[in-house]
Coordinates of C-alpha atoms and ligand atoms in Angstrom, one line a residue:
M23 CA 8.3 105.2 -30.5
T24 CA 6.0 107.8 -31.1
E25 CA 3.2 108.0 -29.3
K26 CA -0.1 109.0 -32.5
I27 CA -1.8 111.3 -33.2
D28 CA -4.8 111.9 -33.0
I29 CA -5.8 114.8 -35.7
A30 CA -10.0 113.4 -35.2
S31 CA -9.5 115.5 -32.0
M32 CA -8.0 118.9 -34.4
L33 CA -10.3 121.9 -35.9
E34 CA -8.9 122.4 -39.2
E35 CA -6.3 125.2 -38.6
E36 CA -4.9 122.6 -36.2
L37 CA -4.7 120.4 -38.8
A38 CA -2.5 122.9 -40.3
D39 CA -0.4 123.1 -39.0
Y40 CA 0.0 119.4 -37.8
L41 CA 0.5 119.6 -41.6
V42 CA 2.9 121.5 -41.8
S43 CA 4.2 120.3 -38.8
I44 CA 5.3 117.6 -40.6
G45 CA 6.5 119.2 -43.5
E46 CA 3.1 118.9 -46.0
K47 CA 1.2 121.8 -47.4
K48 CA -1.5 123.6 -45.5
F49 CA -4.2 123.4 -47.8
R50 CA -4.2 119.8 -46.8
A51 CA -6.2 120.3 -44.0
S52 CA -9.2 121.0 -45.4
Q53 CA -9.8 118.1 -47.9
I54 CA -8.3 116.2 -45.1
F55 CA -11.5 118.1 -42.3
S56 CA -13.7 117.5 -44.7
W57 CA -12.2 113.8 -44.9
L58 CA -13.1 112.9 -41.9
S59 CA -16.2 114.4 -41.1
K60 CA -17.1 111.3 -44.0
G61 CA -15.9 108.9 -41.7
T62 CA -13.3 107.9 -44.6
P63 CA -9.9 105.8 -43.8
I64 CA -7.4 107.7 -44.6
S65 CA -5.9 104.7 -47.5
E66 CA -9.3 105.9 -49.3
M67 CA -8.8 110.2 -49.1
T68 CA -8.1 109.7 -53.2
N69 CA -7.2 113.3 -53.7
L70 CA -4.0 112.5 -51.1
S71 CA -1.7 111.4 -52.8
K72 CA -0.6 107.3 -52.0
D73 CA 3.2 108.9 -50.7
L74 CA 0.8 111.1 -48.4
R75 CA -1.5 108.8 -47.3
V76 CA 0.9 105.8 -46.1
K77 CA 2.7 108.0 -43.8
L78 CA -0.2 109.9 -42.4
E79 CA -1.7 106.5 -41.6
A80 CA 1.6 105.8 -39.7
L81 CA 1.6 109.0 -37.8
T82 CA -1.9 109.4 -36.6
L83 CA -4.7 107.1 -34.3
D84 CA -8.2 106.0 -36.1
T85 CA -10.4 107.1 -33.7
L86 CA -13.4 106.4 -35.3
P87 CA -15.4 104.3 -33.3
K88 CA -16.4 101.0 -35.4
V89 CA -20.6 99.7 -35.6
E90 CA -19.3 96.7 -32.9
L91 CA -23.8 96.1 -32.8
K92 CA -26.7 97.6 -33.9
L93 CA -30.1 97.7 -32.6
T94 CA -33.3 99.1 -34.3
S95 CA -36.1 98.6 -32.4
K96 CA -38.9 96.9 -34.2
I97 CA -41.4 99.6 -32.4
D98 CA -39.4 103.3 -33.8
G99 CA -36.8 102.9 -36.0
T100 CA -34.4 103.8 -33.6
V101 CA -31.3 102.9 -33.4
K102 CA -29.1 101.8 -30.9
Y103 CA -24.8 101.5 -31.5
L104 CA -22.5 99.5 -29.0
F105 CA -19.5 101.4 -30.7
R106 CA -15.8 99.4 -30.3
L107 CA -13.2 102.6 -29.0
H108 CA -9.8 102.2 -30.0
D109 CA -8.1 100.3 -26.9
G110 CA -11.1 98.0 -26.9
E111 CA -13.3 100.4 -24.9
Y112 CA -17.3 100.4 -25.9
I113 CA -19.9 103.3 -25.6
E114 CA -23.2 103.4 -26.6
S115 CA -24.8 106.0 -28.9
V116 CA -28.6 106.3 -30.1
F117 CA -30.1 106.9 -33.0
M118 CA -33.6 108.9 -33.2
R119 CA -36.5 109.8 -36.0
Y120 CA -38.1 112.8 -34.5
K121 CA -40.6 115.4 -37.0
H122 CA -38.0 117.7 -36.4
G123 CA -35.1 115.7 -38.1
N124 CA -32.4 113.5 -37.1
T125 CA -31.2 113.5 -33.0
I126 CA -28.5 110.8 -32.1
C127 CA -27.8 111.0 -28.4
I128 CA -24.2 110.7 -27.8
S129 CA -22.0 109.2 -24.9
S130 CA -18.7 111.9 -23.3
Q131 CA -17.5 109.0 -20.8
V132 CA -16.7 105.1 -20.5
G133 CA -18.7 104.6 -17.9
C134 CA -19.1 107.1 -14.9
R135 CA -18.2 108.6 -11.7
M136 CA -21.4 110.4 -10.7
G137 CA -23.1 106.8 -8.8
C138 CA -26.7 108.3 -9.5
K139 CA -28.6 105.6 -8.2
F140 CA -31.2 104.8 -10.7
C141 CA -28.1 104.0 -13.2
A142 CA -27.3 101.5 -15.4
S143 CA -23.6 103.8 -17.0
T144 CA -22.7 104.1 -13.5
I145 CA -22.6 101.1 -12.1
G146 CA -18.6 99.8 -12.7
G147 CA -17.3 103.4 -12.3
K148 CA -15.5 105.8 -15.2
V149 CA -12.5 104.3 -17.6
R150 CA -12.1 106.7 -19.0
D151 CA -12.9 110.3 -20.5
L152 CA -13.4 110.5 -24.8
L153 CA -11.4 112.0 -27.3
P154 CA -13.1 115.0 -28.8
G155 CA -12.8 113.3 -32.0
E156 CA -14.4 110.0 -30.1
M157 CA -17.9 112.8 -29.5
L158 CA -17.7 113.8 -33.1
G159 CA -16.4 110.0 -34.4
Q160 CA -20.4 109.3 -32.7
V161 CA -22.0 111.3 -34.6
I162 CA -20.4 110.7 -37.5
A163 CA -20.2 107.0 -37.5
A164 CA -23.8 107.5 -37.9
E165 CA -24.7 109.0 -39.9
K166 CA -22.0 106.6 -42.5
D167 CA -23.9 104.0 -40.8
M168 CA -27.8 104.9 -41.7
G169 CA -26.4 106.8 -45.0
E170 CA -28.4 109.3 -43.5
R171 CA -27.7 113.1 -42.2
I172 CA -28.6 114.1 -38.6
S173 CA -29.5 117.7 -37.9
N174 CA -29.6 117.1 -33.7
I175 CA -27.1 115.9 -31.0
V176 CA -28.7 115.7 -27.5
M177 CA -24.9 114.9 -25.0
M178 CA -26.9 112.3 -22.8
G179 CA -25.2 109.2 -23.8
I180 CA -22.5 107.2 -21.7
G181 CA -21.6 110.1 -19.0
E182 CA -21.4 113.1 -17.6
P183 CA -19.8 115.8 -20.2
L184 CA -19.0 119.1 -17.4
D185 CA -16.8 116.3 -15.9
N186 CA -15.6 115.9 -19.4
Y187 CA -15.9 119.4 -19.8
D188 CA -12.1 121.0 -22.7
N189 CA -12.9 117.1 -24.5
V190 CA -16.7 118.8 -24.3
I191 CA -15.6 121.8 -25.6
K192 CA -13.4 120.7 -27.9
F193 CA -16.4 118.7 -28.9
L194 CA -18.9 121.5 -29.6
K195 CA -16.1 123.2 -31.4
L196 CA -15.3 120.1 -34.0
V197 CA -19.4 119.5 -34.5
N198 CA -19.8 122.7 -35.2
A199 CA -16.9 123.7 -37.6
E200 CA -18.0 124.9 -41.7
G201 CA -15.3 122.5 -43.0
G202 CA -17.0 119.7 -41.0
L203 CA -21.1 118.9 -40.1
N204 CA -22.1 121.5 -38.9
I205 CA -24.6 121.1 -36.9
G206 CA -25.8 124.5 -35.2
Y207 CA -25.1 125.4 -31.1
R208 CA -29.1 125.3 -30.8
H209 CA -28.9 122.2 -32.0
I210 CA -27.5 121.0 -29.2
S211 CA -28.4 119.8 -26.2
L212 CA -25.6 119.1 -23.0
S213 CA -27.5 117.2 -19.5
T214 CA -25.4 117.5 -17.4
S215 CA -26.7 116.2 -13.1
G216 CA -25.1 119.3 -12.1
V217 CA -21.3 119.8 -11.6
V218 CA -21.7 123.4 -10.5
P219 CA -18.6 124.8 -11.3
N220 CA -19.2 123.7 -14.6
I221 CA -22.2 125.0 -15.2
L222 CA -20.6 129.0 -14.2
R223 CA -18.0 128.4 -16.9
L224 CA -19.9 127.2 -19.7
A225 CA -21.6 130.4 -19.0
E226 CA -19.1 132.1 -20.2
E227 CA -18.2 129.9 -23.2
E228 CA -20.8 131.3 -26.0
L229 CA -21.9 129.0 -27.3
P230 CA -25.5 129.0 -28.0
I231 CA -26.3 125.4 -26.5
T232 CA -29.3 123.7 -24.8
L233 CA -28.9 124.0 -21.6
S234 CA -30.6 120.4 -19.3
I235 CA -30.2 119.9 -16.1
S236 CA -31.3 116.2 -13.9
L237 CA -33.2 117.9 -11.6
H238 CA -34.7 114.8 -10.6
A239 CA -35.6 116.2 -6.9
A240 CA -37.4 119.0 -4.4
K241 CA -36.1 117.7 -1.1
D242 CA -32.4 118.0 -1.0
E243 CA -32.4 114.5 1.2
V244 CA -34.9 112.8 -1.6
R245 CA -31.4 114.3 -4.2
D246 CA -28.9 113.8 -1.8
A247 CA -30.7 109.8 -1.8
I248 CA -30.3 109.3 -5.5
M249 CA -28.4 111.9 -7.5
P250 CA -24.1 111.8 -4.3
I251 CA -23.3 114.8 -6.6
N252 CA -26.7 116.4 -4.9
R253 CA -24.1 116.8 -1.7
K254 CA -21.0 118.8 -2.8
W255 CA -23.5 121.6 -4.9
N256 CA -27.5 120.6 -3.4
I257 CA -29.8 122.1 -5.2
S258 CA -29.8 125.6 -4.0
A259 CA -26.5 126.0 -5.6
L260 CA -28.2 124.0 -8.9
L261 CA -30.6 126.0 -9.7
S262 CA -28.7 129.4 -8.3
A263 CA -26.0 128.2 -11.3
C264 CA -28.7 127.5 -14.2
R265 CA -30.5 131.3 -12.5
E266 CA -26.9 132.5 -13.7
Y267 CA -26.5 131.0 -17.0
Y268 CA -30.0 132.0 -17.7
Q269 CA -28.7 135.5 -17.3
K270 CA -26.4 135.6 -18.9
T271 CA -26.4 133.3 -22.2
S272 CA -30.9 133.9 -22.2
R273 CA -31.0 130.5 -23.6
R274 CA -33.8 128.7 -22.5
I275 CA -33.3 125.3 -20.3
S276 CA -35.1 122.7 -19.5
F277 CA -35.0 120.1 -16.5
E278 CA -35.6 116.3 -16.5
Y279 CA -36.8 114.8 -13.5
T280 CA -37.1 110.7 -13.6
L281 CA -39.6 109.1 -12.5
I282 CA -38.7 106.9 -10.2
S283 CA -42.2 105.0 -8.0
G284 CA -42.6 105.5 -4.1
K285 CA -39.3 107.8 -4.3
N286 CA -40.1 111.5 -6.4
D287 CA -43.5 110.4 -7.8
S288 CA -46.5 111.9 -5.3
V289 CA -48.7 114.9 -6.1
A290 CA -47.0 116.3 -3.3
E291 CA -43.4 115.7 -4.9
A292 CA -44.7 117.7 -8.3
R293 CA -46.0 120.9 -6.1
A294 CA -42.7 120.9 -3.6
L295 CA -41.2 121.3 -7.7
G296 CA -43.2 123.7 -9.5
E297 CA -42.6 126.0 -6.2
L298 CA -38.9 124.8 -6.2
L299 CA -38.9 126.1 -9.3
K300 CA -40.4 129.1 -9.6
S301 CA -39.8 130.8 -6.7
S302 CA -36.1 130.2 -8.2
F303 CA -36.3 131.9 -11.3
R304 CA -38.9 134.5 -10.2
G305 CA -38.5 137.8 -11.5
S306 CA -36.1 136.6 -14.1
G307 CA -38.4 135.8 -16.8
A308 CA -37.3 132.0 -18.2
P309 CA -39.3 130.1 -19.4
L310 CA -40.5 126.9 -17.2
H311 CA -39.7 123.7 -18.6
V312 CA -40.1 120.2 -16.9
N313 CA -39.1 116.9 -18.9
L314 CA -40.5 114.1 -17.3
I315 CA -39.0 111.1 -18.6
R316 CA -40.7 107.0 -16.6
V317 CA -37.7 106.1 -15.2
N318 CA -36.2 102.9 -17.1
E319 CA -36.3 100.3 -15.2
V320 CA -32.1 98.4 -14.9
E321 CA -31.9 95.1 -13.3
E322 CA -29.7 96.0 -10.6
T323 CA -30.5 99.3 -9.5
G324 CA -34.4 98.0 -8.2
F325 CA -36.3 101.3 -9.6
K326 CA -40.2 100.6 -10.5
E327 CA -41.4 102.8 -13.2
G328 CA -44.7 104.5 -11.9
S329 CA -48.1 104.1 -12.8
E330 CA -49.4 106.3 -15.9
R331 CA -52.5 108.1 -13.9
D332 CA -49.2 108.5 -11.4
V333 CA -47.2 110.2 -14.3
Q334 CA -50.5 112.1 -15.9
A335 CA -51.5 113.4 -12.7
F336 CA -47.8 114.6 -11.8
A337 CA -47.3 116.3 -15.3
D338 CA -50.3 118.1 -15.0
T339 CA -50.0 119.1 -11.7
L340 CA -47.1 121.5 -13.0
S341 CA -49.5 122.4 -15.5
A342 CA -52.0 123.5 -13.7
M343 CA -48.9 125.7 -11.2
G344 CA -48.0 127.4 -15.5
I345 CA -44.8 124.9 -15.9
V346 CA -45.0 123.4 -19.2
A347 CA -44.6 119.7 -18.8
T348 CA -44.2 117.3 -21.0
V349 CA -43.5 113.4 -20.5
R350 CA -41.1 111.7 -22.9
R351 CA -41.8 109.4 -25.1
R352 CA -40.6 106.4 -25.1
L353 CA -38.0 105.0 -27.7
G354 CA -36.5 102.0 -28.9
S355 CA -37.5 100.4 -25.1
D356 CA -36.9 97.5 -27.3
V357 CA -34.3 97.8 -27.8
N358 CA -32.3 98.2 -24.5
A359 CA -32.6 102.3 -26.0
S360 CA -31.3 103.7 -22.5
C361 CA -27.8 104.1 -22.4
G362 CA -25.1 102.7 -20.4
Q363 CA -27.7 98.5 -20.5
L364 CA -25.5 97.7 -23.9
R365 CA -22.4 97.9 -22.2
R366 CA -23.1 96.3 -19.1
K367 CA -24.3 93.2 -21.3
E368 CA -21.0 93.1 -23.1
S369 CA -18.4 94.5 -19.9
K370 CA -20.4 91.8 -18.8
K371 CA -19.9 89.1 -21.4
S372 CA -16.3 89.4 -20.9
E373 CA -16.1 89.3 -17.2
E374 CA -17.8 85.4 -16.5
Ligands
SAH7 N1 -24.5 112.9 -16.7 C1 -25.0 113.8 -17.5 C2 -25.3 113.4 -18.8 C3 -25.8 111.7 -19.2 S1 -27.4 110.8 -18.3 C4 -26.8 113.5 -16.4 O1 -27.4 112.9 -16.1 O2 -27.8 114.4 -17.0 C5 -28.8 111.3 -19.1 C6 -30.0 111.4 -18.8 O3 -31.0 109.7 -18.4 C7 -30.1 112.3 -17.2 O4 -31.7 113.4 -16.9 C8 -29.6 110.9 -16.3 O5 -30.5 111.1 -14.8 C9 -31.0 110.1 -16.9 N2 -31.3 108.6 -17.2 C10 -30.0 108.1 -16.6 N3 -31.0 106.6 -16.0 C11 -31.9 106.7 -15.9 C12 -32.7 105.7 -16.2 N4 -32.9 104.3 -15.5 N5 -34.1 105.9 -16.2 C13 -34.4 107.2 -16.3 N6 -34.0 108.2 -16.7 C14 -31.8 108.2 -16.4

């Protein structure tokens, strides 16, 4: 049997070429592309002939993630999805309602190989990369399930997007495509643990997305201990890549800083972080923005969150240095909304 084709990862023009290659009319591409972006199964694509539907079903792979579990927060309405993929793997996505529109946090890989010590997604390592259509499919499946439009995307779920570079770039083009979801690049954020060469590649792509950097420490000793990637590309290499990214793209970079009690959350560390960012971006004109996140306590990591006073003191120290510091509101705390925890539970079940 020949391998089934993943049409959900094709741009409209690629779909047109594919259709021609199987003896079909090119104009069908826009119809199919539009159906796919609504999550419609081929059998329900009513403006295609029955014969074409049967033919396409036989030739193509259905990569749309299927809702395995859906948890809705009673506190803030945040929805956590556990999706099952076509090969039986699981990933998570989180749907959040903000004043500026519905936002989805999507996964980029099944598992992760970065090894950050505080993170649940990396505990079992990386299983595989997600296909472009599987990243897009999380947005489509959530829109379909919720019956609401999603206007913003954050790539902060399971996986390291810059460790799945080509598929992520393709996904960005797919989600931005006019005949599809047509979500503007400015409404998309990509978060990375700091894969330096790919930050530099991304700067050349001319995709005006927002880059978020998971910094989490101001000193190499501290970052080395919690993020193994720092031993490959240290803080200075990372921040010089960020400076170059800003100079090329003029796009604001946001720095993520997860506060872990007793590890990286002292006022002295806030000061060191402020100094580090100011000196790294001096003269560049880059606005400096730090997003402070209370660590989500994950059973296996043993890391604890600090007190409200510690968090506030950290934020105030940065603000006093002229750096915009926001403490991220915690959404969906009753539905395991921090990514990796649900998938972890699901795979533990199957180990038992
Ligand atoms: N691999 C990418 C994107 C996925 S992680 C990255 O590292 O940026 C998304 C964000 O959640 C990162 O900032 C990550 O450091 C953070 N994170 C992971 N586990 C966490 C936890 N237990 N508590 C708080 N933040 C966490």
